[in-house]
Amino acid sequence: MSVRDPNPLDPLRPKRVAMVLSNPAVSTTTGWPVGFWWSELTHPWLAFTERGYEVAIFSPEGGKCEADALSDPGDPSGYSDTDLISLGFLSTPKLVTLVETTRSIAELSVDAFDAIVVAGGQAPMFTFEGATELQRLFVAFFAAGKVAAALCHGVALLRYARLSTGELLAKGRTVTGFANVEEDFADNAVWEMGALPHGKHLMLWRIEDEMRALGANYVQAGLWRDFAVRDGNLITGQQNFSGAATARLVIEALGGGGPKIAPVGEVRESNSPSGRRCQTTSAQ
């Protein structure tokens, strides 16, 4: 039970958020198993549920989802061992069950939810091209004036999501997503470890390059910064440290108000090339 007001306009109807994870896959560049990233689920989950929102977890195919190993705070590498929010989620059996029994997006009704939030991880880069129903639903949320959000490599969806006119949803809009400088960092890390031969990249293509190529106004806040941007009802987060920033903008777009839950954050307003007002949020 939450003491926060779930909906300042109608307290009897809590806001409802559909979070979408990618199904497990195998990277075509490395041959490694890939999935979603824990913090991109758990950090928004905490922000939404603390507001009193109802959250449901979906995936394109339904069923059990697997996370990228490095995102698990219990992984022997220690890469994410400071992620106490994910550790708490993973230590709660009823929450872990939700990830093991995700609902198929075939069951996702736009009318039943106020927002859709697509998490990243490496798998979206290899699976979202074929996730045509997810593409359709994301556009349907956007076209209905509801919040459509994606973060990190989940922004890969915008490479394929098209409006009813046939135009790409992201064209002319301000977005963020996994930055080239972060892709460079990840590539160099695996090269130095000897996990991949030098010059062989983790990803077939890059979010930043593709967003610019399709006509979006791509922005980012630098290496591993907690950063998200809102252009109307389209919200995007930069990478795995941006779950909280993304959630702040989603909550604000749903009428919850950003400052109540983000006293240390910074919200900036600017105009997109199309003349729409955009907002960005990041940690201080």
PDB file of C-alpha atoms in Angstrom:
ATOM      1  CA  MET A   1       0.000   0.000   0.000  1.00  0.00           C
ATOM      2  CA  SER A   2       1.315   3.437  -0.895  1.00  0.00           C
ATOM      3  CA  VAL A   3       0.604   6.672   0.963  1.00  0.00           C
ATOM      4  CA  ARG A   4       1.337   8.681  -2.169  1.00  0.00           C
ATOM      5  CA  ASP A   5      -1.489   9.996  -4.312  1.00  0.00           C
ATOM      6  CA  PRO A   6      -1.654   7.602  -7.298  1.00  0.00           C
ATOM      7  CA  ASN A   7      -3.699   9.966  -9.423  1.00  0.00           C
ATOM      8  CA  PRO A   8      -4.215  13.606  -8.402  1.00  0.00           C
ATOM      9  CA  LEU A   9      -7.148  13.887 -10.804  1.00  0.00           C
ATOM     10  CA  ASP A  10      -8.971  10.689  -9.816  1.00  0.00           C
ATOM     11  CA  PRO A  11      -7.706   8.996  -6.613  1.00  0.00           C
ATOM     12  CA  LEU A  12     -10.027   6.048  -7.246  1.00  0.00           C
ATOM     13  CA  ARG A  13      -8.198   5.188 -10.471  1.00  0.00           C
ATOM     14  CA  PRO A  14      -4.469   4.547 -10.030  1.00  0.00           C
ATOM     15  CA  LYS A  15      -2.314   5.173 -13.062  1.00  0.00           C
ATOM     16  CA  ARG A  16      -1.368   1.986 -14.907  1.00  0.00           C
ATOM     17  CA  VAL A  17       1.994   1.405 -16.599  1.00  0.00           C
ATOM     18  CA  ALA A  18       2.863  -1.450 -18.957  1.00  0.00           C
ATOM     19  CA  MET A  19       6.574  -2.284 -18.814  1.00  0.00           C
ATOM     20  CA  VAL A  20       7.948  -4.327 -21.709  1.00  0.00           C
ATOM     21  CA  LEU A  21      11.047  -6.535 -21.537  1.00  0.00           C
ATOM     22  CA  SER A  22      12.771  -8.179 -24.480  1.00  0.00           C
ATOM     23  CA  ASN A  23      12.654 -11.958 -24.707  1.00  0.00           C
ATOM     24  CA  PRO A  24      15.944 -13.882 -24.444  1.00  0.00           C
ATOM     25  CA  ALA A  25      18.037 -14.037 -27.596  1.00  0.00           C
ATOM     26  CA  VAL A  26      21.504 -14.842 -28.846  1.00  0.00           C
ATOM     27  CA  SER A  27      23.697 -12.051 -30.170  1.00  0.00           C
ATOM     28  CA  THR A  28      24.448 -12.491 -33.849  1.00  0.00           C
ATOM     29  CA  THR A  29      27.720 -10.589 -33.408  1.00  0.00           C
ATOM     30  CA  THR A  30      29.164 -12.442 -30.400  1.00  0.00           C
ATOM     31  CA  GLY A  31      27.137 -15.643 -30.057  1.00  0.00           C
ATOM     32  CA  TRP A  32      26.490 -14.751 -26.416  1.00  0.00           C
ATOM     33  CA  PRO A  33      23.066 -14.988 -24.737  1.00  0.00           C
ATOM     34  CA  VAL A  34      21.482 -11.557 -24.329  1.00  0.00           C
ATOM     35  CA  GLY A  35      18.394 -10.213 -22.595  1.00  0.00           C
ATOM     36  CA  PHE A  36      17.030  -7.193 -20.741  1.00  0.00           C
ATOM     37  CA  TRP A  37      18.902  -5.070 -18.180  1.00  0.00           C
ATOM     38  CA  TRP A  38      17.745  -5.356 -14.563  1.00  0.00           C
ATOM     39  CA  SER A  39      18.065  -1.696 -13.519  1.00  0.00           C
ATOM     40  CA  GLU A  40      15.976  -0.595 -16.496  1.00  0.00           C
ATOM     41  CA  LEU A  41      13.108  -2.591 -15.037  1.00  0.00           C
ATOM     42  CA  THR A  42      13.670  -2.244 -11.299  1.00  0.00           C
ATOM     43  CA  HIS A  43      14.441   1.463 -10.978  1.00  0.00           C
ATOM     44  CA  PRO A  44      11.343   2.596 -12.894  1.00  0.00           C
ATOM     45  CA  TRP A  45       9.329  -0.095 -11.088  1.00  0.00           C
ATOM     46  CA  LEU A  46      10.282   1.385  -7.722  1.00  0.00           C
ATOM     47  CA  ALA A  47       9.472   4.935  -8.826  1.00  0.00           C
ATOM     48  CA  PHE A  48       6.090   3.928 -10.248  1.00  0.00           C
ATOM     49  CA  THR A  49       4.983   1.712  -7.379  1.00  0.00           C
ATOM     50  CA  GLU A  50       6.023   4.306  -4.795  1.00  0.00           C
ATOM     51  CA  ARG A  51       3.621   6.670  -6.544  1.00  0.00           C
ATOM     52  CA  GLY A  52       0.895   4.061  -6.150  1.00  0.00           C
ATOM     53  CA  TYR A  53       0.812   3.169  -9.845  1.00  0.00           C
ATOM     54  CA  GLU A  54      -0.161  -0.316 -10.992  1.00  0.00           C
ATOM     55  CA  VAL A  55       2.597  -1.907 -13.077  1.00  0.00           C
ATOM     56  CA  ALA A  56       2.336  -4.979 -15.308  1.00  0.00           C
ATOM     57  CA  ILE A  57       5.236  -6.681 -17.106  1.00  0.00           C
ATOM     58  CA  PHE A  58       4.962  -7.826 -20.705  1.00  0.00           C
ATOM     59  CA  SER A  59       7.300  -9.169 -23.384  1.00  0.00           C
ATOM     60  CA  PRO A  60       6.782  -9.648 -27.125  1.00  0.00           C
ATOM     61  CA  GLU A  61       6.369 -13.413 -26.800  1.00  0.00           C
ATOM     62  CA  GLY A  62       5.430 -13.711 -23.127  1.00  0.00           C
ATOM     63  CA  GLY A  63       6.961 -16.209 -20.723  1.00  0.00           C
ATOM     64  CA  LYS A  64      10.249 -16.152 -18.874  1.00  0.00           C
ATOM     65  CA  CYS A  65      12.651 -13.316 -19.593  1.00  0.00           C
ATOM     66  CA  GLU A  66      16.371 -13.440 -18.894  1.00  0.00           C
ATOM     67  CA  ALA A  67      18.595 -10.514 -17.974  1.00  0.00           C
ATOM     68  CA  ASP A  68      22.037  -9.675 -19.270  1.00  0.00           C
ATOM     69  CA  ALA A  69      24.384 -11.285 -16.758  1.00  0.00           C
ATOM     70  CA  LEU A  70      26.345  -8.120 -15.986  1.00  0.00           C
ATOM     71  CA  SER A  71      23.146  -6.388 -14.857  1.00  0.00           C
ATOM     72  CA  ASP A  72      22.611  -8.895 -12.025  1.00  0.00           C
ATOM     73  CA  PRO A  73      23.997  -7.527  -8.728  1.00  0.00           C
ATOM     74  CA  GLY A  74      24.817 -11.120  -7.755  1.00  0.00           C
ATOM     75  CA  ASP A  75      26.917 -11.798 -10.853  1.00  0.00           C
ATOM     76  CA  PRO A  76      30.490 -12.900  -9.971  1.00  0.00           C
ATOM     77  CA  SER A  77      31.894 -10.064 -12.069  1.00  0.00           C
ATOM     78  CA  GLY A  78      30.636  -7.548  -9.495  1.00  0.00           C
ATOM     79  CA  TYR A  79      29.735  -5.178 -12.327  1.00  0.00           C
ATOM     80  CA  SER A  80      26.335  -4.286 -10.814  1.00  0.00           C
ATOM     81  CA  ASP A  81      26.920  -5.181  -7.176  1.00  0.00           C
ATOM     82  CA  THR A  82      26.107  -1.621  -6.035  1.00  0.00           C
ATOM     83  CA  ASP A  83      22.621  -1.793  -7.573  1.00  0.00           C
ATOM     84  CA  LEU A  84      20.727  -2.271  -4.323  1.00  0.00           C
ATOM     85  CA  ILE A  85      17.341  -1.589  -5.960  1.00  0.00           C
ATOM     86  CA  SER A  86      17.764  -4.548  -8.311  1.00  0.00           C
ATOM     87  CA  LEU A  87      19.112  -6.633  -5.444  1.00  0.00           C
ATOM     88  CA  GLY A  88      15.955  -5.917  -3.474  1.00  0.00           C
ATOM     89  CA  PHE A  89      13.749  -6.799  -6.451  1.00  0.00           C
ATOM     90  CA  LEU A  90      15.637 -10.068  -7.009  1.00  0.00           C
ATOM     91  CA  SER A  91      15.299 -10.899  -3.307  1.00  0.00           C
ATOM     92  CA  THR A  92      11.502 -10.651  -3.508  1.00  0.00           C
ATOM     93  CA  PRO A  93      10.080 -13.929  -4.896  1.00  0.00           C
ATOM     94  CA  LYS A  94       6.711 -12.490  -5.935  1.00  0.00           C
ATOM     95  CA  LEU A  95       8.477  -9.866  -8.066  1.00  0.00           C
ATOM     96  CA  VAL A  96      10.897 -12.349  -9.641  1.00  0.00           C
ATOM     97  CA  THR A  97       7.888 -14.469 -10.584  1.00  0.00           C
ATOM     98  CA  LEU A  98       6.551 -11.571 -12.652  1.00  0.00           C
ATOM     99  CA  VAL A  99       9.698 -11.664 -14.795  1.00  0.00           C
ATOM    100  CA  GLU A 100       9.488 -15.430 -15.137  1.00  0.00           C
ATOM    101  CA  THR A 101       5.845 -15.276 -16.243  1.00  0.00           C
ATOM    102  CA  THR A 102       5.599 -12.139 -18.367  1.00  0.00           C
ATOM    103  CA  ARG A 103       2.396 -11.602 -20.283  1.00  0.00           C
ATOM    104  CA  SER A 104       2.518 -11.530 -24.067  1.00  0.00           C
ATOM    105  CA  ILE A 105       1.968  -8.130 -25.636  1.00  0.00           C
ATOM    106  CA  ALA A 106      -0.897  -9.802 -27.489  1.00  0.00           C
ATOM    107  CA  GLU A 107      -2.720  -9.312 -24.157  1.00  0.00           C
ATOM    108  CA  LEU A 108      -1.742  -5.641 -23.892  1.00  0.00           C
ATOM    109  CA  SER A 109      -4.620  -3.246 -24.432  1.00  0.00           C
ATOM    110  CA  VAL A 110      -3.836   0.409 -25.042  1.00  0.00           C
ATOM    111  CA  ASP A 111      -7.147   1.360 -23.412  1.00  0.00           C
ATOM    112  CA  ALA A 112      -6.183  -0.393 -20.155  1.00  0.00           C
ATOM    113  CA  PHE A 113      -2.914   1.501 -19.545  1.00  0.00           C
ATOM    114  CA  ASP A 114      -1.753   5.093 -19.299  1.00  0.00           C
ATOM    115  CA  ALA A 115       1.839   4.491 -20.405  1.00  0.00           C
ATOM    116  CA  ILE A 116       4.102   1.959 -22.040  1.00  0.00           C
ATOM    117  CA  VAL A 117       7.773   1.789 -20.966  1.00  0.00           C
ATOM    118  CA  VAL A 118      10.187  -0.370 -22.985  1.00  0.00           C
ATOM    119  CA  ALA A 119      13.333  -1.448 -21.136  1.00  0.00           C
ATOM    120  CA  GLY A 120      16.651  -2.032 -22.832  1.00  0.00           C
ATOM    121  CA  GLY A 121      19.459  -4.514 -22.460  1.00  0.00           C
ATOM    122  CA  GLN A 122      21.276  -6.048 -25.407  1.00  0.00           C
ATOM    123  CA  ALA A 123      18.445  -8.249 -26.717  1.00  0.00           C
ATOM    124  CA  PRO A 124      16.327  -5.429 -28.217  1.00  0.00           C
ATOM    125  CA  MET A 125      19.066  -4.788 -30.768  1.00  0.00           C
ATOM    126  CA  PHE A 126      18.613  -8.319 -32.103  1.00  0.00           C
ATOM    127  CA  THR A 127      14.887  -8.871 -31.607  1.00  0.00           C
ATOM    128  CA  PHE A 128      12.935  -5.641 -32.048  1.00  0.00           C
ATOM    129  CA  GLU A 129      13.118  -5.577 -35.844  1.00  0.00           C
ATOM    130  CA  GLY A 130      10.855  -8.606 -35.882  1.00  0.00           C
ATOM    131  CA  ALA A 131       8.673  -7.436 -32.976  1.00  0.00           C
ATOM    132  CA  THR A 132       6.053  -5.904 -35.265  1.00  0.00           C
ATOM    133  CA  GLU A 133       3.226  -6.093 -32.730  1.00  0.00           C
ATOM    134  CA  LEU A 134       5.321  -4.210 -30.177  1.00  0.00           C
ATOM    135  CA  GLN A 135       6.092  -1.579 -32.815  1.00  0.00           C
ATOM    136  CA  ARG A 136       2.380  -1.226 -33.524  1.00  0.00           C
ATOM    137  CA  LEU A 137       1.456  -0.958 -29.849  1.00  0.00           C
ATOM    138  CA  PHE A 138       4.138   1.628 -29.104  1.00  0.00           C
ATOM    139  CA  VAL A 139       2.834   3.805 -31.940  1.00  0.00           C
ATOM    140  CA  ALA A 140      -0.758   3.216 -30.768  1.00  0.00           C
ATOM    141  CA  PHE A 141       0.080   4.538 -27.283  1.00  0.00           C
ATOM    142  CA  PHE A 142       1.769   7.567 -28.827  1.00  0.00           C
ATOM    143  CA  ALA A 143      -1.047   8.245 -31.278  1.00  0.00           C
ATOM    144  CA  ALA A 144      -3.611   7.994 -28.470  1.00  0.00           C
ATOM    145  CA  GLY A 145      -1.805  10.767 -26.589  1.00  0.00           C
ATOM    146  CA  LYS A 146      -0.572   8.355 -23.948  1.00  0.00           C
ATOM    147  CA  VAL A 147       3.008   8.142 -22.725  1.00  0.00           C
ATOM    148  CA  ALA A 148       5.322   6.081 -24.938  1.00  0.00           C
ATOM    149  CA  ALA A 149       8.755   5.606 -23.366  1.00  0.00           C
ATOM    150  CA  ALA A 150      11.883   3.594 -24.134  1.00  0.00           C
ATOM    151  CA  LEU A 151      15.345   3.578 -22.657  1.00  0.00           C
ATOM    152  CA  CYS A 152      18.865   2.508 -23.505  1.00  0.00           C
ATOM    153  CA  HIS A 153      18.933  -0.113 -26.289  1.00  0.00           C
ATOM    154  CA  GLY A 154      15.153  -0.314 -25.990  1.00  0.00           C
ATOM    155  CA  VAL A 155      15.233   2.849 -28.104  1.00  0.00           C
ATOM    156  CA  ALA A 156      16.082   0.435 -30.944  1.00  0.00           C
ATOM    157  CA  LEU A 157      12.315   0.188 -31.338  1.00  0.00           C
ATOM    158  CA  LEU A 158      12.297   3.689 -32.834  1.00  0.00           C
ATOM    159  CA  ARG A 159      14.293   2.423 -35.793  1.00  0.00           C
ATOM    160  CA  TYR A 160      11.169   0.549 -36.886  1.00  0.00           C
ATOM    161  CA  ALA A 161       8.126   2.260 -35.305  1.00  0.00           C
ATOM    162  CA  ARG A 162       6.103   4.084 -37.977  1.00  0.00           C
ATOM    163  CA  LEU A 163       3.041   6.289 -37.761  1.00  0.00           C
ATOM    164  CA  SER A 164      -0.079   5.541 -39.783  1.00  0.00           C
ATOM    165  CA  THR A 165       1.298   7.914 -42.431  1.00  0.00           C
ATOM    166  CA  GLY A 166       4.287   5.628 -42.889  1.00  0.00           C
ATOM    167  CA  GLU A 167       6.668   8.186 -41.384  1.00  0.00           C
ATOM    168  CA  LEU A 168       9.029   7.051 -38.647  1.00  0.00           C
ATOM    169  CA  LEU A 169       7.757   8.127 -35.240  1.00  0.00           C
ATOM    170  CA  ALA A 170      11.173   9.463 -34.183  1.00  0.00           C
ATOM    171  CA  LYS A 171      11.702  11.655 -37.245  1.00  0.00           C
ATOM    172  CA  GLY A 172      11.955  15.315 -36.210  1.00  0.00           C
ATOM    173  CA  ARG A 173      11.636  14.482 -32.519  1.00  0.00           C
ATOM    174  CA  THR A 174      14.199  14.916 -29.754  1.00  0.00           C
ATOM    175  CA  VAL A 175      15.391  11.571 -28.391  1.00  0.00           C
ATOM    176  CA  THR A 176      18.244   9.973 -26.513  1.00  0.00           C
ATOM    177  CA  GLY A 177      19.488   6.398 -26.148  1.00  0.00           C
ATOM    178  CA  PHE A 178      22.728   4.463 -25.755  1.00  0.00           C
ATOM    179  CA  ALA A 179      25.419   6.881 -26.909  1.00  0.00           C
ATOM    180  CA  ASN A 180      28.346   6.240 -29.239  1.00  0.00           C
ATOM    181  CA  VAL A 181      30.774   7.117 -26.457  1.00  0.00           C
ATOM    182  CA  GLU A 182      29.190   4.348 -24.375  1.00  0.00           C
ATOM    183  CA  GLU A 183      29.342   1.868 -27.242  1.00  0.00           C
ATOM    184  CA  ASP A 184      33.035   2.741 -27.610  1.00  0.00           C
ATOM    185  CA  PHE A 185      33.560   2.164 -23.885  1.00  0.00           C
ATOM    186  CA  ALA A 186      31.823  -1.243 -24.028  1.00  0.00           C
ATOM    187  CA  ASP A 187      33.727  -2.339 -27.126  1.00  0.00           C
ATOM    188  CA  ASN A 188      37.070  -1.330 -25.632  1.00  0.00           C
ATOM    189  CA  ALA A 189      36.251  -3.165 -22.406  1.00  0.00           C
ATOM    190  CA  VAL A 190      35.629  -6.500 -24.139  1.00  0.00           C
ATOM    191  CA  TRP A 191      38.689  -6.020 -26.350  1.00  0.00           C
ATOM    192  CA  GLU A 192      40.902  -5.386 -23.322  1.00  0.00           C
ATOM    193  CA  MET A 193      39.485  -8.485 -21.623  1.00  0.00           C
ATOM    194  CA  GLY A 194      40.175 -10.531 -24.726  1.00  0.00           C
ATOM    195  CA  ALA A 195      36.505 -11.504 -24.913  1.00  0.00           C
ATOM    196  CA  LEU A 196      36.289 -10.316 -28.530  1.00  0.00           C
ATOM    197  CA  PRO A 197      39.012  -9.738 -31.127  1.00  0.00           C
ATOM    198  CA  HIS A 198      39.950  -6.086 -31.513  1.00  0.00           C
ATOM    199  CA  GLY A 199      37.742  -4.396 -34.069  1.00  0.00           C
ATOM    200  CA  LYS A 200      34.781  -6.766 -33.599  1.00  0.00           C
ATOM    201  CA  HIS A 201      31.901  -4.731 -32.173  1.00  0.00           C
ATOM    202  CA  LEU A 202      29.257  -5.802 -29.690  1.00  0.00           C
ATOM    203  CA  MET A 203      26.454  -4.270 -31.750  1.00  0.00           C
ATOM    204  CA  LEU A 204      25.597  -4.484 -35.446  1.00  0.00           C
ATOM    205  CA  TRP A 205      24.502  -0.845 -35.425  1.00  0.00           C
ATOM    206  CA  ARG A 206      24.332   2.047 -32.976  1.00  0.00           C
ATOM    207  CA  ILE A 207      21.401   3.937 -31.495  1.00  0.00           C
ATOM    208  CA  GLU A 208      22.974   7.392 -31.791  1.00  0.00           C
ATOM    209  CA  ASP A 209      24.009   6.925 -35.419  1.00  0.00           C
ATOM    210  CA  GLU A 210      20.670   5.478 -36.461  1.00  0.00           C
ATOM    211  CA  MET A 211      18.557   8.113 -34.697  1.00  0.00           C
ATOM    212  CA  ARG A 212      20.489  10.863 -36.436  1.00  0.00           C
ATOM    213  CA  ALA A 213      20.248   9.063 -39.783  1.00  0.00           C
ATOM    214  CA  LEU A 214      16.466   8.742 -39.608  1.00  0.00           C
ATOM    215  CA  GLY A 215      16.054  12.439 -38.862  1.00  0.00           C
ATOM    216  CA  ALA A 216      15.678  12.552 -35.085  1.00  0.00           C
ATOM    217  CA  ASN A 217      17.293  15.244 -32.955  1.00  0.00           C
ATOM    218  CA  TYR A 218      19.544  12.956 -30.879  1.00  0.00           C
ATOM    219  CA  VAL A 219      20.938  14.343 -27.586  1.00  0.00           C
ATOM    220  CA  GLN A 220      22.934  12.822 -24.723  1.00  0.00           C
ATOM    221  CA  ALA A 221      24.511  13.923 -21.452  1.00  0.00           C
ATOM    222  CA  GLY A 222      27.877  12.184 -21.614  1.00  0.00           C
ATOM    223  CA  LEU A 223      29.330   8.876 -20.508  1.00  0.00           C
ATOM    224  CA  TRP A 224      27.076   6.935 -18.084  1.00  0.00           C
ATOM    225  CA  ARG A 225      25.024   9.968 -16.999  1.00  0.00           C
ATOM    226  CA  ASP A 226      21.493   9.520 -15.613  1.00  0.00           C
ATOM    227  CA  PHE A 227      19.631  11.306 -18.408  1.00  0.00           C
ATOM    228  CA  ALA A 228      16.253  11.278 -20.156  1.00  0.00           C
ATOM    229  CA  VAL A 229      14.376  13.558 -22.518  1.00  0.00           C
ATOM    230  CA  ARG A 230      10.692  14.187 -23.157  1.00  0.00           C
ATOM    231  CA  ASP A 231       9.328  15.437 -26.472  1.00  0.00           C
ATOM    232  CA  GLY A 232       5.571  15.678 -26.014  1.00  0.00           C
ATOM    233  CA  ASN A 233       4.386  12.227 -24.961  1.00  0.00           C
ATOM    234  CA  LEU A 234       7.516  10.484 -26.312  1.00  0.00           C
ATOM    235  CA  ILE A 235      10.103   9.857 -23.572  1.00  0.00           C
ATOM    236  CA  THR A 236      13.532   8.265 -23.990  1.00  0.00           C
ATOM    237  CA  GLY A 237      16.327   7.424 -21.530  1.00  0.00           C
ATOM    238  CA  GLN A 238      20.029   7.304 -22.345  1.00  0.00           C
ATOM    239  CA  GLN A 239      21.251   4.029 -20.821  1.00  0.00           C
ATOM    240  CA  ASN A 240      21.120   1.624 -17.864  1.00  0.00           C
ATOM    241  CA  PHE A 241      21.757   4.415 -15.339  1.00  0.00           C
ATOM    242  CA  SER A 242      18.788   6.369 -16.688  1.00  0.00           C
ATOM    243  CA  GLY A 243      15.889   4.347 -15.316  1.00  0.00           C
ATOM    244  CA  ALA A 244      15.162   6.875 -12.577  1.00  0.00           C
ATOM    245  CA  ALA A 245      15.389   9.871 -14.916  1.00  0.00           C
ATOM    246  CA  THR A 246      13.079   8.170 -17.396  1.00  0.00           C
ATOM    247  CA  ALA A 247      10.574   7.328 -14.655  1.00  0.00           C
ATOM    248  CA  ARG A 248      10.599  10.938 -13.423  1.00  0.00           C
ATOM    249  CA  LEU A 249       9.539  12.215 -16.825  1.00  0.00           C
ATOM    250  CA  VAL A 250       6.900   9.504 -17.215  1.00  0.00           C
ATOM    251  CA  ILE A 251       5.418  10.385 -13.819  1.00  0.00           C
ATOM    252  CA  GLU A 252       5.451  14.081 -14.649  1.00  0.00           C
ATOM    253  CA  ALA A 253       3.756  13.401 -17.990  1.00  0.00           C
ATOM    254  CA  LEU A 254       1.069  11.423 -16.141  1.00  0.00           C
ATOM    255  CA  GLY A 255       0.384  14.387 -13.877  1.00  0.00           C
ATOM    256  CA  GLY A 256       2.365  13.204 -10.875  1.00  0.00           C
ATOM    257  CA  GLY A 257       4.792  16.108 -10.826  1.00  0.00           C
ATOM    258  CA  GLY A 258       8.528  15.667 -11.090  1.00  0.00           C
ATOM    259  CA  PRO A 259       9.897  17.664  -8.116  1.00  0.00           C
ATOM    260  CA  LYS A 260       8.095  15.508  -5.534  1.00  0.00           C
ATOM    261  CA  ILE A 261      10.236  12.502  -6.358  1.00  0.00           C
ATOM    262  CA  ALA A 262      13.340  14.111  -7.802  1.00  0.00           C
ATOM    263  CA  PRO A 263      14.658  16.690  -5.353  1.00  0.00           C
ATOM    264  CA  VAL A 264      18.242  16.235  -6.567  1.00  0.00           C
ATOM    265  CA  GLY A 265      17.454  16.188 -10.265  1.00  0.00           C
ATOM    266  CA  GLU A 266      17.576  18.942 -12.795  1.00  0.00           C
ATOM    267  CA  VAL A 267      14.798  19.514 -15.307  1.00  0.00           C
ATOM    268  CA  ARG A 268      15.565  21.669 -18.299  1.00  0.00           C
ATOM    269  CA  GLU A 269      13.210  22.876 -21.006  1.00  0.00           C
ATOM    270  CA  SER A 270      14.123  23.563 -24.605  1.00  0.00           C
ATOM    271  CA  ASN A 271      12.494  23.654 -28.005  1.00  0.00           C
ATOM    272  CA  SER A 272      12.849  20.816 -30.480  1.00  0.00           C
ATOM    273  CA  PRO A 273      13.500  21.571 -34.155  1.00  0.00           C
ATOM    274  CA  SER A 274       9.771  21.110 -34.766  1.00  0.00           C
ATOM    275  CA  GLY A 275       8.952  23.837 -32.247  1.00  0.00           C
ATOM    276  CA  ARG A 276       7.649  21.482 -29.574  1.00  0.00           C
ATOM    277  CA  ARG A 277       8.812  22.061 -26.022  1.00  0.00           C
ATOM    278  CA  CYS A 278      11.152  19.335 -24.810  1.00  0.00           C
ATOM    279  CA  GLN A 279      12.270  18.478 -21.296  1.00  0.00           C
ATOM    280  CA  THR A 280      15.383  16.701 -20.098  1.00  0.00           C
ATOM    281  CA  THR A 281      16.197  15.377 -16.670  1.00  0.00           C
ATOM    282  CA  SER A 282      19.448  14.133 -15.175  1.00  0.00           C
ATOM    283  CA  ALA A 283      21.177  13.689 -11.863  1.00  0.00           C
ATOM    284  CA  GLN A 284      23.152  16.584 -10.446  1.00  0.00           C
TER     285      GLN A 284
END
